[in-house]
mmCIF file of C-alpha atoms in Angstrom:
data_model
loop_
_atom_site.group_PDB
_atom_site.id
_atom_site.type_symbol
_atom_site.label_atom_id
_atom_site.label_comp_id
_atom_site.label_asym_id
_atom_site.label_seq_id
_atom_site.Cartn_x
_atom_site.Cartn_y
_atom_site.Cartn_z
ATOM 1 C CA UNK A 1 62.790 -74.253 -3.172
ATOM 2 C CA UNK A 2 61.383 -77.124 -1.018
ATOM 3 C CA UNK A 3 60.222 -76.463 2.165
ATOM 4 C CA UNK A 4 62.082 -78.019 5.389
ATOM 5 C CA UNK A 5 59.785 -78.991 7.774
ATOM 6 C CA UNK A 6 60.874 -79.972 11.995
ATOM 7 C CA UNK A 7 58.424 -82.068 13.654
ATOM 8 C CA UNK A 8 58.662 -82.874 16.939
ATOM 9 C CA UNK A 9 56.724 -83.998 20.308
ATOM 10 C CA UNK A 10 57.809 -81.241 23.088
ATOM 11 C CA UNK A 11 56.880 -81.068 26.440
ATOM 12 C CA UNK A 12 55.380 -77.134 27.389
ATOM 13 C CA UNK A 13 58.718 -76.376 28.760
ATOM 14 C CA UNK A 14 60.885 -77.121 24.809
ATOM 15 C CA UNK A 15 62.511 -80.619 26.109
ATOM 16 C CA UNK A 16 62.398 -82.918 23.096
ATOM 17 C CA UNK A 17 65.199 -85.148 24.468
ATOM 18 C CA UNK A 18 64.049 -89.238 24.758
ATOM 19 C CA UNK A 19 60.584 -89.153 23.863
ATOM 20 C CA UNK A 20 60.373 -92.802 22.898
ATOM 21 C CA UNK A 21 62.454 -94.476 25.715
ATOM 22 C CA UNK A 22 65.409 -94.443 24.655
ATOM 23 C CA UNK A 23 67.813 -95.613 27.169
ATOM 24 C CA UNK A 24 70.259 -93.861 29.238
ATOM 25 C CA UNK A 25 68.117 -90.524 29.704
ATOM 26 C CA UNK A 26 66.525 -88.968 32.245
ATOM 27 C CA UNK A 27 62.596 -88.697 31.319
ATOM 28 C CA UNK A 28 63.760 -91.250 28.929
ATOM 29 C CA UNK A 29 59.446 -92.424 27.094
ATOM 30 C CA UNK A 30 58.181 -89.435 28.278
ATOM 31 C CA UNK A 31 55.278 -88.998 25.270
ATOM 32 C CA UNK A 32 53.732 -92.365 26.380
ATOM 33 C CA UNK A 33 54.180 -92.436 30.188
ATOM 34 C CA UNK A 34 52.245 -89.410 31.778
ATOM 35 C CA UNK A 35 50.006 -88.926 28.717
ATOM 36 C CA UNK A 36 47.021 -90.923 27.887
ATOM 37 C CA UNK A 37 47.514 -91.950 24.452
ATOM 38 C CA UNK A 38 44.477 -91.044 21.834
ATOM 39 C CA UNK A 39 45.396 -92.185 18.311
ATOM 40 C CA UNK A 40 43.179 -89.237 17.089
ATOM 41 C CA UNK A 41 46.813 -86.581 18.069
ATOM 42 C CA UNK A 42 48.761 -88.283 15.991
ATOM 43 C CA UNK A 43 47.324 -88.010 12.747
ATOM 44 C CA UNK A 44 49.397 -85.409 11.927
ATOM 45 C CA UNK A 45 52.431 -88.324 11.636
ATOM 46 C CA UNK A 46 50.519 -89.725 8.925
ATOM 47 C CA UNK A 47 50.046 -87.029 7.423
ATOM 48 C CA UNK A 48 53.873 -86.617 7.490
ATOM 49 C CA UNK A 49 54.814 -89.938 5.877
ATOM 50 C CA UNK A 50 52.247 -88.754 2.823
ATOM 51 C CA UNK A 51 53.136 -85.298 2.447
ATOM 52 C CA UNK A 52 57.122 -85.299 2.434
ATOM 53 C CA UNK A 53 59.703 -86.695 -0.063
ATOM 54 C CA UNK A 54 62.794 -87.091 1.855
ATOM 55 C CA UNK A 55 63.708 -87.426 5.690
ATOM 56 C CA UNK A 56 66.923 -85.335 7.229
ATOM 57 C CA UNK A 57 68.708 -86.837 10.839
ATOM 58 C CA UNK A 58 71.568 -85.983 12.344
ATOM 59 C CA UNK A 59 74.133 -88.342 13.443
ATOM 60 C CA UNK A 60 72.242 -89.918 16.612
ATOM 61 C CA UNK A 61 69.040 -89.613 15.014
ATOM 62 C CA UNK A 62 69.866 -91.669 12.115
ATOM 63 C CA UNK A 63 71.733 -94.623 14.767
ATOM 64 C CA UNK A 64 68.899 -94.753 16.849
ATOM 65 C CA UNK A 65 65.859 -94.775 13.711
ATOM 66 C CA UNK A 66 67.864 -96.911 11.579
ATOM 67 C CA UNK A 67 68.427 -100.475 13.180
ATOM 68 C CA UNK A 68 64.180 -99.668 14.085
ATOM 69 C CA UNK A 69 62.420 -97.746 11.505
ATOM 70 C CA UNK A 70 63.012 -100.577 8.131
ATOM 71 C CA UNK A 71 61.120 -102.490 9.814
ATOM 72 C CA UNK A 72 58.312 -100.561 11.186
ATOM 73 C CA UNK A 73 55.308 -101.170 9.038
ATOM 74 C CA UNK A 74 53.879 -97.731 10.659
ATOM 75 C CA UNK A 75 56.908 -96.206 8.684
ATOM 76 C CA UNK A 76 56.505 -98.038 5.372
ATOM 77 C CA UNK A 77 56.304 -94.768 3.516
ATOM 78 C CA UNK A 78 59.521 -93.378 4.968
ATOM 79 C CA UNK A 79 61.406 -96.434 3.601
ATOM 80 C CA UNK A 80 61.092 -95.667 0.034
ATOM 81 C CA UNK A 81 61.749 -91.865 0.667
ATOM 82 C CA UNK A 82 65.283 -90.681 0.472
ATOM 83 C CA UNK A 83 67.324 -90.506 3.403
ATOM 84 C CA UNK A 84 69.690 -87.247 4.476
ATOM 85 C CA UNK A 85 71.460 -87.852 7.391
ATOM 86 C CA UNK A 86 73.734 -84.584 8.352
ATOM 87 C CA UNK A 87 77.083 -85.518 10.001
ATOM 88 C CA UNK A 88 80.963 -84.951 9.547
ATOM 89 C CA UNK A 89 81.616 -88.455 11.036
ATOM 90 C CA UNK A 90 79.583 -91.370 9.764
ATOM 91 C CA UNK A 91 80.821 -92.882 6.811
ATOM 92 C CA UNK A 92 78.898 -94.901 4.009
ATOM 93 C CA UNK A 93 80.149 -97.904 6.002
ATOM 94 C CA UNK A 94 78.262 -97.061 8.729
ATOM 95 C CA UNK A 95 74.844 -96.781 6.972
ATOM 96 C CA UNK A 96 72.532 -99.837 6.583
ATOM 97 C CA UNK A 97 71.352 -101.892 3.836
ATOM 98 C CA UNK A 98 67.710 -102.034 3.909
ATOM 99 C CA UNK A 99 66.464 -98.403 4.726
ATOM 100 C CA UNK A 100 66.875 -97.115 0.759
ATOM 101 C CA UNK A 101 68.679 -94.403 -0.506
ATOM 102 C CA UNK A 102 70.608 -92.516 1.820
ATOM 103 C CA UNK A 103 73.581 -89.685 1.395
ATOM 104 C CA UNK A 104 75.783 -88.223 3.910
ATOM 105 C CA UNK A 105 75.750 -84.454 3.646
ATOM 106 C CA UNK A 106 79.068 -82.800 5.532
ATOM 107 C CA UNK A 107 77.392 -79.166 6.464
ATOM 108 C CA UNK A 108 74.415 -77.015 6.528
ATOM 109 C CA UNK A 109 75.484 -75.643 3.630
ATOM 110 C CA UNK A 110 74.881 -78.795 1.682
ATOM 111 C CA UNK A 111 71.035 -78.642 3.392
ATOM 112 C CA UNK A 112 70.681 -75.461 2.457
ATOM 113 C CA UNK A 113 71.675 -76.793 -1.356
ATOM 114 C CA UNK A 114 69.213 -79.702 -0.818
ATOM 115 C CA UNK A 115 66.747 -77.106 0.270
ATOM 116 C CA UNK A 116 67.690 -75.571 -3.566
ATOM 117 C CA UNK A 117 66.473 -78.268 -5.690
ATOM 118 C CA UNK A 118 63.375 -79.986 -7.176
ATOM 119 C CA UNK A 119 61.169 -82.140 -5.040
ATOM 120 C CA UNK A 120 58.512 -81.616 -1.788
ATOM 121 C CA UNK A 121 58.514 -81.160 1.668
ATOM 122 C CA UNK A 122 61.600 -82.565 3.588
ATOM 123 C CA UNK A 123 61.169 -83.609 6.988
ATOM 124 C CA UNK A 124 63.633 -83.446 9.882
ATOM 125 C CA UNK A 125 63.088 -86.140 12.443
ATOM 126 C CA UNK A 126 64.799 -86.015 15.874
ATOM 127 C CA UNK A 127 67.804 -84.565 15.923
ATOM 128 C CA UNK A 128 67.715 -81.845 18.999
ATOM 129 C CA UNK A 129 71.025 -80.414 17.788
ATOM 130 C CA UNK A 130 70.438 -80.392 14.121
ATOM 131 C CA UNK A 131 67.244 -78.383 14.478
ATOM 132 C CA UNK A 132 68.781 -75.739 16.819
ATOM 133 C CA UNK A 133 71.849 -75.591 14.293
ATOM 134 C CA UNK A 134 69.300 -75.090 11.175
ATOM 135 C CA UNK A 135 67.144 -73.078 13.225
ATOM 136 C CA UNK A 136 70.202 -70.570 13.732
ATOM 137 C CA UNK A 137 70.797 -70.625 9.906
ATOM 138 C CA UNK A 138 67.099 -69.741 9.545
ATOM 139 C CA UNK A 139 66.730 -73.231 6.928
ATOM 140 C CA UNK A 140 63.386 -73.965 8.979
ATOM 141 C CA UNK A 141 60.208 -73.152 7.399
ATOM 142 C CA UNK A 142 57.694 -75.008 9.469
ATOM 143 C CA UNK A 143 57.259 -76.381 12.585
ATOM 144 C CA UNK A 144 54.762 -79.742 13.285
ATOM 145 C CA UNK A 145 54.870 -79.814 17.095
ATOM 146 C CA UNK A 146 52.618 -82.163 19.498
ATOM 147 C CA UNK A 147 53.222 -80.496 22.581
ATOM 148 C CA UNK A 148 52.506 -82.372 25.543
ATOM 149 C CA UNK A 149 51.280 -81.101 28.855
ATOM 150 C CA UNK A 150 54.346 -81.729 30.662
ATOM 151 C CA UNK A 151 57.114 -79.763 32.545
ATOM 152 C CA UNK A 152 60.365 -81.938 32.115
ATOM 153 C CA UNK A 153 62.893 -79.719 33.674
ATOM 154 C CA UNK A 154 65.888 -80.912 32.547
ATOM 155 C CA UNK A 155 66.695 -82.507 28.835
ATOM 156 C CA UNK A 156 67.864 -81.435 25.053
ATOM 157 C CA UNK A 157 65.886 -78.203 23.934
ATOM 158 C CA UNK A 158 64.372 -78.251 19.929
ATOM 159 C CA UNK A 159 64.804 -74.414 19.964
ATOM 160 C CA UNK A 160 68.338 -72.725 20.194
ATOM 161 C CA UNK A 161 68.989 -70.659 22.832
ATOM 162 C CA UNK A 162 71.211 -68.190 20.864
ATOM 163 C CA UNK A 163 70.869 -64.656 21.153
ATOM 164 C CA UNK A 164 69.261 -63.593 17.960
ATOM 165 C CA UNK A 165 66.341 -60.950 17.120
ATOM 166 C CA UNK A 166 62.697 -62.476 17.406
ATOM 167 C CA UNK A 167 61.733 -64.812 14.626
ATOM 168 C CA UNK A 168 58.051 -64.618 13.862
ATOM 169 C CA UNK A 169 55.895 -67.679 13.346
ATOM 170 C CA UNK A 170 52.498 -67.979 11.594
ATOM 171 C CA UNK A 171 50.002 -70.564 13.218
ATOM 172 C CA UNK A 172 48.734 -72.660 10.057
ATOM 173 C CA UNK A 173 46.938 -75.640 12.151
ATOM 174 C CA UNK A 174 46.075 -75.980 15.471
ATOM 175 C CA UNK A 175 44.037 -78.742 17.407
ATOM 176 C CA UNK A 176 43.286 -79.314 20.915
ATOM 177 C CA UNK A 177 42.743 -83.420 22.512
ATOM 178 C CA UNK A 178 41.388 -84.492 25.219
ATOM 179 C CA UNK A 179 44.812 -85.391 26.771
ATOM 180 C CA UNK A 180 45.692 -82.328 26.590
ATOM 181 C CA UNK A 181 48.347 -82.675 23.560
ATOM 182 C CA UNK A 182 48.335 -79.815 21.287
ATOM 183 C CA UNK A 183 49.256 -80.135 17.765
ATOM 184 C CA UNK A 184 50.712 -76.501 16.244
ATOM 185 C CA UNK A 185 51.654 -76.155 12.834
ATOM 186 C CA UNK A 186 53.625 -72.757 12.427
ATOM 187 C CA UNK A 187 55.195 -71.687 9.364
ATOM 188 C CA UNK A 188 58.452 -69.301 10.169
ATOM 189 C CA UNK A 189 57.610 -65.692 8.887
ATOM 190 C CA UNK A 190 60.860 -64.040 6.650
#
């Protein structure tokens, strides 16, 4: 079974919405704004881009990475990797040319078959809704979060807000920075 791993930067208060400045959102480049940026708290994305086989998006994820991320020479190693992108609308039309392999899957249970056969890690990138959706199918089995020392209020959430029992997590990693980011590595206890 591989392991499906959500990584995410999340202010203290679970927003996860815009963190790059995107356009059109409220806090919209939030993780580069407020925060003093130390290279040092983000090892952990490089570590990413080594460690995992194959990427997961949904929908908006995938529009907003893809015309960006070919390109990117600090995401070489994710254009090789296979590409999952989770939605019941796009099309293979709508994917582009120059990003490698990529497949369309229709539902979580297609993830949850992905999640069934050979291969490593498989990171999910973005994709507030996704995560909260896989989270409530309990297909998460480890979280990468830089949390940032920030109350945003308002904004898309990583974690659902369903009401389930408690789901235990297991801190794996943890480091402290100067900034006052927090990277927390927590496996999800079955």
């Amino acid at each position: 079974m591989r392991t499906l791993i959500s990584t995410a930067f999340i202010s203290l208060d679970g927003v996860v919405e815009a963190p790059g400045g995107e356009p059109g959102y409220r806090n919209s480049g939030w993780t580069f704004k407020d925060v003093e940026f130390l290279p040092e708290a983000f090892d952990i994305k490089g570590r990413e881009q080594k460690e995992s086989t194959a990427i997961l998006m949904g929908r908006t994820s995938y529009e907003a990475f893809s015309p960006v991320w070919p390109d990117m020479e600090e995401f070489a190693d994710y254009k090789a990797m296979p590409k999952y992108v989770v939605s019941t609308t796009l099309t293979d039309d709508d994917l582009v040319s120059n990003w490698g392999e990529t497949t369309i899957l229709r539902s979580l249970d297609e993830v949850a078959a992905l999640k069934e056969t050979e291969g490593g890690p498989i990171i999910v990138h973005g994709s507030a809704s996704l995560n909260r959706s896989l989270a409530d199918a309990d297909l998460i089995d480890r979280y990468h979060l830089l949390v940032y020392p920030l109350l945003l209020g308002a904004g898309k959430r990583l974690f659902p807000a369903t009401d389930r029992d408690a789901q235990k997590l297991r801190l794996v990693e943890h480091a402290v920075y100067a900034n006052g980011l927090q990277m927390n590595i927590l496996d999800v206890v079955r």
